[in-house]
C-alpha positions as CSV (number, residue, x, y, z in Angstrom):
1,G,-68.1,-45.8,-7.2
2,R,-70.9,-47.4,-9.1
3,T,-72.2,-46.1,-12.4
4,V,-75.2,-43.9,-11.9
5,E,-77.5,-43.4,-14.9
6,M,-77.3,-39.9,-16.3
7,K,-81.1,-39.2,-16.5
8,R,-83.0,-39.8,-13.3
9,K,-86.5,-39.2,-11.8
10,I,-86.8,-37.4,-8.5
11,R,-90.4,-37.4,-7.2
12,I,-91.4,-34.2,-5.4
13,N,-94.6,-34.3,-3.3
14,P,-96.6,-31.1,-4.2
15,R,-98.2,-31.0,-0.8
16,T,-95.2,-31.6,1.5
17,Y,-92.5,-30.3,-0.9
18,L,-90.4,-33.4,0.1
19,A,-88.4,-35.1,-2.6
20,Y,-87.6,-38.8,-3.0
21,I,-84.0,-39.4,-4.0
22,P,-83.3,-42.9,-5.4
23,E,-81.3,-45.1,-3.0
24,D,-78.3,-45.5,-5.4
25,I,-77.8,-41.8,-5.5
26,I,-77.9,-41.7,-1.7
27,Q,-75.3,-44.5,-1.6
28,E,-73.0,-42.3,-3.8
29,G,-72.8,-39.9,-0.8
30,F,-75.6,-37.4,-1.5
31,V,-76.7,-37.1,2.1
32,E,-77.5,-34.5,4.7
33,D,-76.9,-30.9,3.6
34,V,-75.9,-30.6,-0.1
35,D,-75.5,-27.5,-2.2
36,A,-77.7,-27.1,-5.2
37,Y,-77.6,-24.7,-8.2
38,A,-81.0,-23.8,-9.7
39,N,-82.7,-21.6,-12.2
40,A,-86.2,-21.6,-13.6
41,K,-85.6,-24.7,-15.7
42,T,-82.9,-26.9,-14.0
43,L,-81.6,-28.1,-10.7
44,T,-78.1,-29.4,-10.1
45,I,-77.5,-31.1,-6.8
46,V,-73.8,-31.2,-5.9
47,H,-72.0,-34.0,-4.1
48,P,-70.7,-32.6,-0.7
49,E,-67.1,-33.5,-1.6
50,A,-67.1,-32.0,-5.2
51,S,-64.9,-29.1,-6.0
52,L,-66.2,-26.3,-8.3
53,E,-64.0,-27.7,-11.0
54,E,-65.5,-31.1,-10.7
55,V,-69.0,-29.6,-10.8
56,E,-68.2,-27.7,-13.9
57,R,-66.8,-30.8,-15.7
58,S,-69.8,-32.8,-14.5
59,L,-72.1,-30.3,-16.0
60,E,-70.2,-30.4,-19.3
61,I,-70.7,-34.2,-19.4
62,V,-74.4,-33.7,-18.7
63,L,-74.6,-31.2,-21.6
64,A,-72.9,-33.6,-23.9
65,D,-75.4,-36.3,-23.0
66,I,-78.3,-34.0,-23.6
67,R,-76.9,-33.1,-27.0
68,L,-76.6,-36.8,-27.9
69,R,-80.2,-37.4,-26.8
70,R,-81.4,-34.5,-28.9
71,G,-79.4,-35.8,-31.9
72,S,-77.3,-32.7,-32.4
73,P,-75.0,-32.7,-35.4
74,P,-71.4,-33.8,-34.9
75,G,-69.2,-31.0,-33.5
76,Q,-71.9,-29.5,-31.3
77,G,-71.3,-32.0,-28.5
78,E,-68.7,-34.5,-27.5
79,S,-69.2,-38.2,-26.9
80,T,-70.2,-38.8,-23.3
81,E,-68.0,-41.9,-23.3
82,G,-64.9,-39.8,-23.7
83,A,-66.2,-37.2,-21.3
84,V,-66.9,-39.7,-18.6
85,A,-63.5,-41.3,-19.0
86,E,-61.9,-37.8,-18.6
87,A,-63.9,-37.0,-15.5
88,K,-62.7,-40.1,-13.6
């Protein structure tokens, strides 16, 4: 598949509760009914064909990217380049 940027904007209409999902994400197969995991601070939308192991690894990659964006010291997060290569 194509490379999808890690950090994305999803617009949610506060009146209708409908969300706009960018076209490139839809083209990756996020269509119809998809599972989502949520808590008070985050929402993870899961590809319909993803196994729980793939979801877990994907979340580890997202965490590594967040740590890099925050500028965490070495050893507290892995390089997302290596993590992305391992996930393929």
